[in-house]
Amino acid sequence: MTDLTALKYTDEHEWLAIDGTTATVGITDYAADKLGDVVFVELPAVGTEITAGAVVGEVESTKSVGELYAPLAGTVTEINDAVVDDPSLVNAEPFEGGWLIKVTIADGAAEGLLDRDAYVALTEG
């Protein structure tokens, strides 16, 4: 089980697990629940340079289509092929097997992200 207090969050409902200069990115359980059953995931290609706040992918569900925003600037180093093949992982395991991309980031790139308490306050407000 992932320690949710160790993650960083965005107000676009993404979570980040940061380990040195690598950030693993996914969407939160809150976002997955609001989307409903996820049926399609489109992710950027490995090697793509991303800019914080830019649209880098798409998550489609039986209810709606949601855009995946880059939570920070960096380079995509890995995508989760398992999620592309089985999008339901986003709903079933949002903080584990449902991760979306891994990004190499610069020092300080994660400044301004939310901690767990701030994210919970955002989603309950």
XYZ file of C-alpha atoms in Angstrom:
125
model
C 0.000 0.000 0.000
C 1.309 3.409 -0.951
C 1.840 5.957 1.829
C -0.477 8.703 0.559
C 1.132 11.272 2.889
C 4.480 10.762 1.100
C 3.004 11.801 -2.262
C 2.634 15.275 -3.744
C -0.585 16.377 -5.467
C -1.889 18.924 -7.969
C -5.187 20.773 -8.062
C -5.800 18.880 -11.335
C -6.097 15.673 -9.236
C -2.784 14.087 -10.072
C -0.390 12.491 -7.608
C 3.384 12.337 -7.804
C 5.797 9.983 -6.088
C 9.155 11.728 -6.251
C 12.359 9.723 -5.900
C 15.428 11.855 -6.558
C 15.008 13.256 -10.068
C 12.233 10.836 -11.088
C 8.553 11.531 -10.565
C 5.959 8.800 -11.060
C 2.624 10.399 -11.990
C -0.945 9.127 -11.821
C -4.437 10.386 -11.142
C -5.898 10.227 -7.663
C -8.614 7.910 -6.452
C -10.847 10.990 -6.176
C -10.368 11.756 -9.889
C -10.774 8.111 -10.897
C -14.037 7.945 -8.941
C -15.373 11.146 -10.535
C -14.462 9.889 -14.022
C -16.206 6.546 -13.589
C -15.031 3.414 -15.378
C -11.905 4.310 -17.368
C -11.973 2.710 -20.823
C -9.101 4.432 -22.682
C -5.801 6.080 -21.745
C -3.568 8.050 -24.122
C -0.088 8.885 -22.859
C 2.833 10.883 -24.294
C 5.699 9.041 -25.969
C 8.898 8.275 -24.071
C 11.335 11.124 -24.691
C 8.619 13.780 -24.856
C 9.608 17.066 -23.222
C 6.685 18.269 -21.119
C 5.878 21.682 -19.711
C 4.105 22.148 -16.394
C 0.391 22.722 -16.958
C 0.373 21.521 -20.575
C -1.977 18.759 -21.714
C 0.067 15.572 -22.185
C -2.588 12.882 -22.469
C -6.174 11.854 -22.124
C -8.229 9.611 -19.868
C -11.615 8.531 -21.234
C -14.342 6.928 -19.177
C -17.888 5.794 -19.696
C -18.971 9.215 -18.327
C -16.524 11.718 -19.793
C -13.117 12.547 -21.223
C -10.500 14.077 -18.951
C -7.217 15.642 -19.929
C -3.955 14.652 -18.288
C -1.928 17.734 -17.394
C 1.817 17.736 -16.841
C 2.250 18.455 -13.142
C 5.791 19.716 -13.717
C 8.362 20.209 -16.444
C 10.630 17.381 -17.491
C 11.151 14.497 -19.893
C 8.955 11.411 -20.064
C 11.200 8.415 -19.357
C 8.591 5.658 -19.096
C 4.901 5.064 -19.713
C 2.770 2.414 -18.058
C 1.934 0.066 -20.934
C -0.199 -2.017 -18.553
C -2.617 0.926 -18.169
C -2.757 1.461 -21.923
C -3.621 -2.231 -22.347
C -5.995 -2.338 -19.338
C -7.316 1.165 -18.518
C -9.422 -0.230 -15.644
C -6.194 -0.257 -13.570
C -6.685 3.500 -13.140
C -9.856 2.755 -11.160
C -8.728 -0.458 -9.478
C -5.237 0.643 -8.398
C -4.879 4.428 -8.799
C -1.836 4.651 -6.484
C -0.179 1.358 -7.454
C -0.539 -0.401 -10.827
C -2.569 2.492 -12.273
C 0.320 4.958 -12.476
C 0.607 6.682 -15.871
C 4.059 8.128 -16.606
C 7.525 8.588 -15.153
C 9.278 11.890 -15.698
C 12.847 13.072 -15.126
C 12.657 16.427 -13.373
C 15.071 19.170 -12.421
C 15.842 20.020 -8.807
C 13.168 22.292 -7.395
C 10.644 21.391 -10.103
C 8.259 19.971 -7.499
C 7.950 23.216 -5.559
C 4.396 24.469 -5.251
C 2.770 21.027 -5.260
C 0.223 20.151 -2.596
C 0.818 17.840 0.342
C -1.831 15.274 1.350
C -3.575 17.565 3.852
C -3.894 20.384 1.313
C -5.219 17.969 -1.325
C -7.804 16.517 1.054
C -8.903 20.058 1.930
C -9.225 20.828 -1.801
C -11.378 17.806 -2.547
C -13.616 18.193 0.476
C -14.131 21.928 -0.134
